N, CA, C and O of each residue as an XYZ file, in Angstrom:
748
protein
N       0.515     -1.510     -0.210
C      -0.165     -0.018      0.139
C       1.024      1.017     -0.032
O       1.122      1.736     -1.026
N       1.944      1.028      1.055
C       2.816      2.963      0.922
C       3.354      2.449     -0.434
O       2.888      3.350     -1.130
N       4.013      1.631     -1.323
C       4.540      2.024     -2.921
C       3.343      2.293     -3.637
O       3.449      3.336     -4.282
N       2.488      1.855     -3.730
C       1.086      2.485     -4.380
C       0.984      3.521     -4.466
O       0.884      4.097     -5.550
N       0.978      4.196     -3.125
C       0.667      5.240     -2.579
C       1.787      6.342     -2.980
O       1.407      7.506     -3.105
N       2.929      6.074     -3.152
C       4.164      6.483     -3.147
C       4.242      7.667     -4.212
O       4.755      8.785     -4.166
N       3.465      6.917     -5.276
C       3.103      7.331     -6.877
C       2.421      7.999     -6.761
O       2.471      8.821     -7.677
N       1.405      8.258     -5.822
C       0.729      9.646     -6.114
C       0.807     11.054     -5.348
O      -0.028     11.956     -5.284
N       2.419     10.910     -4.643
C       2.502     12.062     -3.818
C       2.872     13.385     -4.896
O       2.454     14.538     -4.791
N       4.016     12.688     -6.221
C       4.143     14.173     -7.072
C       3.021     15.357     -7.290
O       3.006     16.588     -7.278
N       1.823     13.969     -7.559
C       0.471     14.809     -8.095
C      -0.287     15.301     -6.958
O      -0.568     16.498     -7.021
N      -0.733     14.591     -5.811
C      -1.711     14.714     -4.873
C      -0.770     15.308     -3.380
O      -1.371     15.624     -2.353
N       0.812     15.382     -3.504
C       1.054     15.900     -2.145
C       1.120     14.312     -1.330
O       0.972     13.151     -1.712
N       1.446     15.022      0.083
C       1.254     14.095      1.364
C      -0.439     14.230      2.127
O      -0.673     14.528      3.298
N      -1.124     14.010      1.386
C      -2.992     14.076      1.707
C      -3.534     12.804      1.240
O      -3.450     11.990      0.320
N      -4.053     13.015      2.197
C      -5.397     11.854      2.107
C      -6.237     11.500      0.485
O      -6.994     10.567      0.216
N      -5.954     12.168     -0.032
C      -6.106     12.170     -1.442
C      -4.893     10.743     -2.106
O      -4.927      9.654     -2.680
N      -4.222     11.439     -1.693
C      -2.725     10.164     -2.260
C      -3.254      8.953     -1.659
O      -3.242      8.012     -2.453
N      -3.659      8.710     -0.645
C      -3.691      6.958      0.147
C      -4.709      6.944     -0.212
O      -4.995      5.747     -0.246
N      -6.144      7.907     -0.772
C      -7.680      6.992     -1.260
C      -6.907      6.255     -2.561
O      -7.079      5.053     -2.760
N      -5.766      7.329     -3.712
C      -5.842      6.558     -4.754
C      -4.792      5.475     -5.022
O      -4.773      4.757     -6.022
N      -3.761      5.439     -3.820
C      -3.218      4.331     -3.917
C      -3.706      3.191     -3.092
O      -3.268      2.058     -2.898
N      -4.737      3.835     -2.673
C      -6.058      1.889     -2.244
C      -6.701      1.696     -3.473
O      -6.825      0.503     -3.749
N      -7.161      2.490     -4.319
C      -8.047      2.141     -5.275
C      -6.704      1.449     -6.375
O      -6.853      0.557     -7.211
N      -5.720      2.021     -6.116
C      -4.764      1.129     -7.625
C      -4.547     -0.046     -7.363
O      -4.043     -0.841     -8.157
N      -5.024     -0.396     -5.811
C      -4.746     -2.190     -5.701
C      -5.990     -2.434     -5.662
O      -6.148     -3.466     -5.008
N      -7.189     -1.924     -6.108
C      -8.267     -2.734     -6.052
C      -8.879     -2.446     -4.418
O      -9.709     -3.201     -3.912
N      -8.544     -1.720     -3.991
C      -8.875     -1.498     -2.332
C     -10.206     -0.768     -2.365
O     -10.650     -0.632     -3.505
N     -10.807     -0.360     -1.569
C     -11.623      0.181     -1.164
C     -11.133      1.773     -0.395
O     -10.267      1.776      0.480
N     -11.781      3.003     -0.835
C     -10.743      4.082     -0.479
C     -10.818      4.227      1.164
O      -9.985      4.933      1.732
N     -11.713      3.624      1.815
C     -11.029      3.410      3.347
C      -9.943      3.026      3.632
O      -9.257      3.459      4.558
N      -9.547      1.833      2.575
C      -8.384      1.574      3.056
C      -7.142      2.117      3.648
O      -6.303      1.493      4.298
N      -7.147      3.749      3.233
C      -6.306      4.736      4.127
C      -6.062      4.054      5.132
O      -4.977      3.477      5.211
N      -7.092      3.949      6.227
C      -6.843      3.543      7.111
C      -5.355      2.893      8.076
O      -4.861      3.231      9.152
N      -5.092      2.087      7.306
C      -4.210      1.427      7.292
C      -2.553      2.058      7.347
O      -1.426      1.616      7.126
N      -3.203      3.426      7.804
C      -2.326      4.372      8.375
C      -2.465      5.438      9.259
O      -2.708      6.626      9.048
N      -2.235      4.694     10.477
C      -2.786      5.906     11.801
C      -2.349      6.863     11.369
O      -1.416      6.882     10.567
N      -3.000      7.960     11.862
C      -2.865      9.117     11.522
C      -3.046     10.123     10.322
O      -2.965     11.351     10.301
N      -3.286      9.315      9.449
C      -3.291      9.819      8.196
C      -2.335      9.964      7.428
O      -1.656      9.050      6.957
N      -2.145     11.631      7.155
C      -0.676     12.044      6.393
C      -0.056     11.619      7.025
O       0.625     10.669      6.640
N       0.062     12.208      8.645
C       1.157     11.276      9.194
C       1.695     10.243      9.205
O       2.903     10.004      9.235
N       0.528      9.320      9.175
C       1.002      8.292      9.375
C       1.575      7.444      8.196
O       2.208      6.389      8.161
N       0.989      8.540      6.983
C       1.657      7.733      5.401
C       3.361      8.508      5.454
O       4.259      8.015      4.772
N       3.527      9.318      6.037
C       4.952     10.002      6.206
C       5.554      8.910      7.369
O       6.255      8.020      6.888
N       5.418      8.889      8.393
C       5.759      7.769      9.032
C       6.414      6.051      8.676
O       7.260      5.276      9.121
N       5.476      6.115      7.687
C       5.614      4.570      6.967
C       6.744      4.901      5.969
O       7.581      4.060      5.642
N       6.730      6.091      5.530
C       7.866      6.294      3.862
C       9.369      6.425      4.882
O      10.478      6.000      4.557
N       9.076      7.006      5.934
C      10.575      7.330      6.676
C      11.011      6.009      7.300
O      12.164      5.772      7.661
N      10.356      5.480      7.358
C      10.649      4.348      8.151
C      11.176      3.347      6.754
O      12.312      2.899      6.911
N      10.687      3.067      5.812
C      10.775      2.426      4.555
C      12.171      3.371      3.781
O      12.775      2.862      2.837
N      12.465      4.427      4.187
C      13.259      4.941      3.492
C      14.879      4.700      4.355
O      16.013      4.641      3.880
N      14.422      4.604      5.712
C      15.741      4.280      6.782
C      16.021      2.946      6.130
O      17.225      2.696      6.067
N      15.326      2.154      5.698
C      15.623      0.745      5.535
C      16.633      0.681      4.077
O      17.709      0.109      3.901
N      16.045      1.271      3.421
C      16.489      1.854      2.122
C      17.983      2.145      2.340
O      18.965      1.644      1.793
N      17.891      3.052      3.250
C      19.666      3.421      3.162
C      20.308      2.971      3.748
O      21.461      2.996      3.319
N      20.090      2.249      5.105
C      20.846      0.868      5.551
C      21.203     -0.010      4.244
O      22.391     -0.300      4.105
N      20.494     -0.356      3.496
C      20.684     -1.062      2.476
C      21.669     -0.769      1.935
O      22.747     -1.339      2.105
N      21.438      0.286      1.098
C      22.650      1.401      0.144
C      23.888      1.450      1.250
O      24.796      0.642      1.054
N      23.964      2.066      2.050
C      24.732      1.931      2.887
C      25.585      0.492      3.030
O      26.693      0.485      2.496
N      25.217     -0.517      3.599
C      25.885     -1.661      3.696
C      26.752     -2.275      1.836
O      27.827     -2.822      1.592
N      25.946     -1.950      1.206
C      26.586     -1.832     -0.068
C      27.834     -0.941     -0.606
O      28.714     -1.401     -1.334
N      27.790      0.198     -0.213
C      29.133      1.035      0.015
C      29.794      0.867      0.464
O      30.897      1.215      0.042
N      29.669      0.207      1.662
C      30.781      0.295      2.935
C      32.109     -0.159      1.975
O      33.047      0.636      2.030
N      32.245     -1.025      1.337
C      33.483     -1.334      0.572
C      34.292      0.054      0.138
O      35.497      0.278      0.253
N      33.280      0.891     -0.383
C      34.225      2.066     -1.156
C      34.604      3.255     -0.058
O      35.223      4.252     -0.427
N      34.163      3.061      1.391
C      34.232      3.974      1.877
C      35.311      3.494      3.247
O      35.267      4.071      4.333
N      36.021      2.626      3.016
C      37.302      2.059      3.630
C      38.270      2.757      3.004
O      38.469      2.819      1.791
N      39.161      3.539      4.309
C      40.302      4.709      4.378
C      40.297      6.004      4.290
O      41.253      6.779      4.331
N      38.582      6.326      4.100
C      37.987      7.827      4.571
C      37.638      8.188      5.379
O      36.567      7.698      5.737
N      38.253      9.292      6.268
C      37.940      9.908      7.485
C      36.220      9.487      8.129
O      35.248      9.072      7.498
N      36.300      9.655      8.929
C      34.829      9.743      9.776
C      34.144     10.931      8.970
O      33.087     10.981      8.341
N      35.005     11.740      9.187
C      34.372     13.297      8.671
C      33.800     13.096      6.794
O      32.746     13.451      6.266
N      34.770     12.533      6.326
C      34.383     12.326      5.260
C      33.388     11.279      4.894
O      32.641     11.492      3.940
N      33.322     10.340      5.462
C      32.328      9.432      5.587
C      30.879      9.877      6.043
O      29.995      9.053      5.804
N      30.605     10.730      6.492
C      29.347     11.452      6.445
C      28.965     12.609      5.877
O      27.889     13.196      5.989
N      30.090     12.945      5.150
C      29.345     13.667      4.132
C      29.038     12.959      3.038
O      28.414     13.636      2.221
N      29.238     11.858      2.714
C      29.255     10.694      1.611
C      27.344     10.065      2.264
O      26.238     10.082      1.724
N      27.701      9.730      3.233
C      26.476      8.917      3.761
C      25.199     10.224      4.117
O      24.020      9.934      4.315
N      25.666     11.462      4.137
C      24.488     12.575      4.606
C      23.557     12.905      3.121
O      22.334     13.031      3.063
N      24.415     12.987      2.126
C      24.740     12.773      0.624
C      23.564     12.029      0.027
O      22.617     12.507     -0.597
N      23.858     10.502      0.405
C      23.356      9.669      0.203
C      21.959      9.723      0.596
O      21.032      9.527     -0.190
N      21.818     10.018      1.937
C      20.364      9.976      2.711
C      19.434     11.108      1.919
O      18.273     10.921      1.556
N      20.209     12.323      1.735
C      19.388     13.105      1.354
C      19.012     12.949     -0.353
O      18.207     13.712     -0.887
N      19.558     12.097     -0.936
C      19.146     11.681     -2.377
C      17.957     11.007     -2.136
O      16.944     11.261     -2.788
N      17.995      9.946     -1.025
C      16.764      9.428     -1.093
C      15.231     10.355     -1.076
O      14.137      9.816     -1.247
N      15.396     11.611     -0.871
C      14.240     12.556     -1.026
C      14.136     13.329     -2.226
O      13.538     14.404     -2.245
N      14.685     12.837     -3.215
C      14.786     13.586     -4.378
C      13.421     13.415     -5.454
O      13.168     14.336     -6.230
N      12.633     12.253     -5.431
C      11.429     11.707     -5.736
C      10.398     12.332     -5.558
O       9.493     12.283     -6.391
N      10.266     13.360     -3.965
C       9.588     13.532     -3.547
C       9.805     15.463     -3.019
O       9.078     16.306     -2.494
N      10.954     15.425     -3.444
C      11.189     16.606     -2.848
C      10.344     18.046     -2.997
O      10.290     18.890     -2.102
N       9.644     18.169     -4.413
C       8.707     19.308     -4.587
C       7.894     19.099     -3.637
O       7.690     20.109     -2.964
N       7.241     18.012     -3.250
C       6.097     18.168     -2.173
C       6.370     18.065     -0.786
O       5.542     18.082      0.125
N       7.899     17.930     -0.683
C       8.609     17.720      0.896
C       8.137     19.013      1.947
O       7.738     19.147      3.103
N       8.334     19.538      1.210
C       7.504     21.159      2.246
C       6.191     20.734      2.973
O       6.132     20.882      4.194
N       5.096     20.195      2.261
C       4.258     19.784      2.792
C       4.519     18.516      4.067
O       4.108     18.776      5.198
N       5.109     17.369      3.845
C       5.609     16.759      4.756
C       6.036     17.455      5.887
O       5.472     17.349      6.976
N       7.299     18.376      5.613
C       7.757     18.968      6.885
C       6.800     19.866      7.779
O       7.110     20.004      8.962
N       5.606     20.512      7.271
C       4.507     21.031      7.633
C       3.631     20.121      8.611
O       3.040     20.439      9.642
N       3.734     18.871      7.955
C       2.886     18.075      8.745
C       3.518     17.533      9.679
O       2.667     17.233     10.517
N       4.566     17.213     10.051
C       5.812     16.841     10.826
C       5.697     17.827     11.619
O       5.495     17.336     12.730
N       5.711     19.138     11.701
C       5.652     19.935     12.867
C       4.529     20.179     13.465
O       4.483     21.097     14.285
N       3.459     19.449     13.192
C       2.606     19.593     14.194
C       3.023     19.479     15.118
O       4.159     19.008     15.180
N       2.388     19.816     16.210
C       2.317     19.644     17.816
C       2.057     18.145     17.922
O       2.844     17.612     18.704
N       1.083     17.215     17.299
C       0.815     16.273     17.821
C       1.839     15.217     16.852
O       1.812     13.988     16.923
N       2.680     15.978     15.998
C       3.528     15.092     15.247
C       5.357     15.050     15.776
O       6.183     14.144     15.662
N       5.429     15.881     16.129
C       6.840     16.406     16.325
C       7.478     14.931     17.262
O       8.631     14.798     16.852
N       7.265     14.112     18.040
C       7.767     13.227     18.504
C       8.087     12.617     17.489
O       9.233     12.210     17.680
N       7.733     12.314     16.507
C       7.378     10.906     15.407
C       8.707     11.597     14.793
O       9.757     10.971     14.644
N       8.517     13.147     14.408
C       9.763     13.654     13.352
C      10.825     13.597     13.853
O      11.704     13.414     13.010
N      11.268     13.685     15.101
C      12.232     13.877     16.041
C      13.098     12.439     15.682
O      14.197     12.311     15.142
N      12.054     11.318     16.258
C      12.530     10.259     16.249
C      13.347      9.964     15.080
O      14.476      9.480     15.164
N      12.586     10.353     13.657
C      12.983      9.900     12.375
C      14.556     10.616     12.524
O      15.574      9.930     12.616
N      14.550     12.009     12.528
C      15.251     12.792     12.718
C      16.700     11.930     13.342
O      17.752     11.814     12.714
N      16.381     11.296     14.954
C      17.576     10.628     15.389
C      17.529      9.332     14.922
O      18.401      8.661     15.474
N      17.101      8.922     14.408
C      17.176      7.892     13.522
C      18.370      7.811     12.387
O      19.280      6.986     12.317
N      18.123      8.764     11.645
C      18.844      9.591     10.379
C      20.202      9.649     10.831
O      21.111      9.037     10.271
N      20.379     10.519     12.032
C      21.727     10.966     12.237
C      22.368      9.913     12.868
O      23.593      9.918     12.989
N      21.517      8.802     13.380
C      22.347      8.261     14.342
C      22.768      7.283     13.145
O      23.968      7.007     13.114
N      22.019      6.767     12.235
C      22.760      5.612     11.041
C      23.760      6.656     10.438
O      24.880      6.152     10.346
N      23.725      7.572     10.128
C      25.008      8.084      9.700
C      26.237      8.151     10.045
O      27.200      8.146      9.278
N      26.259      8.239     11.603
C      27.472      8.119     12.446
C      27.657      6.565     12.699
O      28.723      5.951     12.731
N      26.784      6.229     12.816
C      27.060      4.674     13.094
C      27.983      4.005     12.107
O      29.076      3.464     12.274
N      27.066      4.236     10.775
C      28.089      3.644      9.461
C      29.093      4.726      9.046
O      29.668      4.527      7.976
N      29.417      5.930      9.782
C      30.449      6.823      9.751
C      32.062      6.120     10.260
O      33.246      6.390     10.058
N      31.181      4.953     11.118
C      32.140      4.336     11.947
C      32.090      5.025     13.507
O      32.723      4.297     14.271
N      31.692      5.857     13.994
C      31.293      6.680     15.337
C      31.004      5.770     16.303
O      29.788      5.613     16.420
N      31.676      5.100     17.053
C      31.265      4.679     18.271
C      31.337      5.025     19.849
O      31.183      4.299     20.831
N      31.717      6.837     19.690
C      31.902      7.094     21.074
C      31.275      6.924     22.333
O      30.060      7.052     22.182
N      31.588      6.687     23.536
C      30.276      6.321     24.140
C      30.468      7.791     25.298
O      30.078      7.823     26.465
N      31.055      8.713     24.672
C      30.782      9.737     26.030
C      30.107     11.300     25.298
O      29.648     11.234     24.158
N      30.103     12.154     25.777
C      29.321     13.038     25.594
C      29.448     13.729     24.317
O      28.495     14.430     23.977
N      30.567     13.644     23.475
C      30.317     13.638     21.743
C      29.450     13.003     21.009
O      29.166     13.323     19.855
N      28.856     11.834     21.779
C      28.034     11.216     21.273
C      26.806     12.003     20.828
O      26.102     11.916     19.822
N      26.770     12.826     21.932
C      25.597     13.781     21.929
C      25.460     14.484     21.050
O      24.549     14.336     20.236
N      26.467     15.572     20.985
C      26.855     16.557     20.232
C      26.961     16.555     18.763
O      26.495     17.348     17.944
N      27.698     15.456     18.599
C      27.895     15.145     16.973
C      26.517     14.922     16.362
O      26.054     15.462     15.357
N      26.047     14.173     17.029
C      24.366     13.388     16.609
C      23.089     15.104     16.452
O      22.250     15.433     15.613
N      23.606     15.754     17.752
C      22.815     17.053     18.026
C      23.498     17.992     16.767
O      22.674     18.560     16.050
N      24.743     18.167     16.492
C      24.972     18.960     15.412
C      24.823     18.792     14.026
O      24.715     19.720     13.225
N      24.816     17.177     13.660
C      24.629     16.442     12.185
C      22.896     16.675     11.907
O      22.391     16.914     10.810
N      22.154     16.530     13.245
C      20.463     16.782     12.998
C      20.367     18.295     12.584
O      19.501     18.529     11.742
N      21.163     19.440     13.065
C      20.776     20.914     12.724
C      21.057     21.054     11.407
O      20.316     21.729     10.693
N      22.561     20.209     10.743
C      22.992     20.049      9.356
C      22.179     19.643      8.754
O      21.677     20.386      7.911
N      21.750     18.474      8.891
C      20.597     17.641      7.932
C      19.555     18.677      7.767
O      19.506     19.525      6.876
N      18.883     18.530      8.560
C      17.273     19.808      8.601
C      17.600     20.978      7.727
O      16.913     21.341      6.773
N      18.839     21.600      8.185
C      18.976     22.790      7.211
C      18.993     22.501      5.628
O      18.454     23.068      4.677
N      19.732     21.517      5.728
C      20.016     20.908      4.379
C      18.627     20.631      3.348
O      18.351     21.101      2.244
N      17.907     19.663      4.224
C      17.061     19.251      3.431
C      15.795     20.250      3.566
O      14.919     19.928      2.763
N      15.485     21.262      4.279
C      15.206     22.471      4.336
C      15.282     23.219      2.560
O      14.417     23.382      1.700
N      17.145     23.601      2.630
C      17.301     23.928      1.457
C      16.886     23.595      0.423
O      16.545     24.351     -0.487
N      16.847     21.950      0.425
C      17.184     21.154     -1.131
C      15.418     21.322     -1.755
O      15.029     21.068     -2.895
N      14.740     21.739     -0.785
C      13.253     22.061     -1.131
C      12.820     23.422     -2.302
O      11.804     23.790     -2.891
N      14.063     23.799     -2.215
C      13.943     25.447     -2.607
C      15.152     25.283     -3.734
O      15.197     26.284     -4.450
N      16.115     24.309     -4.067
C      17.202     24.366     -5.040
C      16.620     24.025     -6.070
O      15.851     23.072     -6.193
N      17.117     25.160     -7.267
C      16.840     24.972     -8.710
C      18.276     24.278     -9.541
O      18.301     24.222    -10.771
N      18.974     23.973     -9.023
C      20.131     23.762     -9.634
C      19.938     22.285    -10.348
O      19.160     21.397     -9.999
N      20.713     22.280    -11.262
C      20.822     20.809    -11.844
C      21.544     20.088    -10.807
O      22.343     20.610    -10.030
N      21.145     18.587    -10.844
C      21.323     17.356     -9.833
C      21.601     18.033     -8.287
O      22.423     17.485     -7.552
N      20.903     19.200     -7.855
C      20.708     19.712     -6.957
C      22.263     20.068     -6.363
O      22.722     19.783     -5.257
N      22.762     20.626     -7.230
C      24.393     20.449     -6.845
C      24.335     21.801     -5.662
O      25.181     21.878     -4.771
N      23.452     22.602     -5.782
C      23.742     23.711     -4.789
C      23.181     23.427     -3.217
O      23.295     24.179     -2.249
N      22.589     22.200     -3.274
C      22.370     21.376     -1.874
C      23.477     21.074     -1.690
O      24.075     21.705     -0.818
N      24.188     20.014     -2.415
C      25.665     19.558     -2.159
C      26.485     20.629     -1.440
O      26.799     20.584     -0.251
N      26.837     21.739     -2.434
C      27.450     22.343     -1.943
C      27.150     23.390     -0.484
O      28.014     24.041      0.103
N      25.886     23.325     -0.185
C      25.431     24.079      1.298
C      25.550     22.907      2.342
O      25.795     23.220      3.507
N      25.405     21.659      2.032
C      25.945     20.495      2.873
C      27.370     20.393      2.847
O      27.821     20.080      3.949
N      28.058     20.522      2.129
C      29.387     20.301      2.606
C      29.726     21.799      3.295
O      30.239     21.575      4.392
N      29.657     22.795      3.125
C      29.748     23.817      3.877
C      29.556     23.836      5.566
O      30.321     24.055      6.505
N      28.156     23.495      5.442
C      27.489     23.411      7.123
C      28.311     22.364      7.747
O      28.404     22.379      8.974
N      29.087     21.207      6.884
C      29.728     20.237      7.317
C      30.789     20.568      7.954
O      31.099     20.151      9.070
N      31.536     21.500      7.139
C      32.664     22.075      6.994
C      32.835     23.231      8.457
O      33.888     23.632      8.953
N      31.762     23.472      8.775
C      31.420     24.716      9.482
C      31.240     23.839     11.179
O      31.858     24.334     12.122
N      30.384     22.579     11.417
C      30.337     21.840     11.970
C      31.629     21.601     12.847
O      31.856     21.832     14.035
N      32.695     20.840     11.434
C      33.994     20.703     12.177
C      34.751     21.137     12.570
O      35.617     20.719     13.338
N      34.553     22.248     12.040
C      35.743     23.587     12.568
C      35.042     23.861     13.657
O      35.824     23.684     14.591
N      34.127     24.155     14.023
C      33.571     24.360     15.285
C      33.968     23.570     16.760
O      34.284     24.029     17.857
N      33.777     21.970     16.193
C      34.203     21.134     16.917
C      35.256     20.925     17.291
O      35.528     20.421     18.381
N      35.970     21.248     16.514
C      37.717     21.567     16.604
C      38.176     22.592     17.739
O      38.890     22.386     18.721
N      37.455     23.933     17.240
C      37.872     25.108     17.851
C      37.326     24.621     19.660
O      37.820     25.050     20.702
N      36.182     23.618     19.508
C      35.789     23.374     20.967
C      36.657     22.838     21.628
O      36.991     23.382     22.681
N      37.262     21.657     21.228
C      38.465     20.713     21.683
C      39.355     21.559     21.976
O      39.550     21.624     23.190
N      39.939     22.196     21.394
C      41.313     23.050     21.066
C      41.526     23.874     22.483
O      42.532     24.090     23.159
N      40.036     24.266     22.644
C      39.330     25.344     23.683
C      39.278     24.523     24.978
O      39.052     25.164     26.004
N      39.439     23.319     25.072
C      38.832     22.596     26.086
C      37.689     22.500     26.236
O      37.395     21.885     27.262
N      36.405     23.043     25.318
C      35.299     22.657     25.570
C      34.350     24.128     26.306
O      33.178     24.188     26.676
N      35.315     25.059     26.302
C      34.778     26.060     26.689
C      34.860     27.388     25.473
O      35.711     27.334     24.585
N      33.963     28.448     25.558
C      34.001     29.532     24.944
C      34.126     30.786     25.403
O      34.141     31.732     24.615
């Protein structure tokens, strides 16, 4: 049902209409949209969970290519890979972001953001058992969210400006982290 519904997102957005069309395309009655508790938010939740599985599969295939790279280089590559998965729906993604920002959906939204950044750091090789675990993920969450939003307005070929934006934000975050360590974490 999810895959059938996703084909209607570019036309109808993250809406009950997409859910109804997805159900009908499979021969189900239009009330089958109830398979997604929470309606549009349930659709987004299911999409993000499915996209996470796809991301992990792609990363596992790509791991040999990442050998020998620094953790920061891996984070750049993996973050860009995760953003790539948004491309088919990016023009309608602002609708999804608005739905996720509703008070009743914030917890779901933050859980998915946590999973995204945790997966990126984990597959980049980060196993830090200290406070850096939290700061790295919080920093990447801010960078990922800003880049995700930037991408919705990017009109450059193949989202090259989004990649430039991502690289600059990650470089800024790395510089801040380096400065904090040099100063003993005190500004």
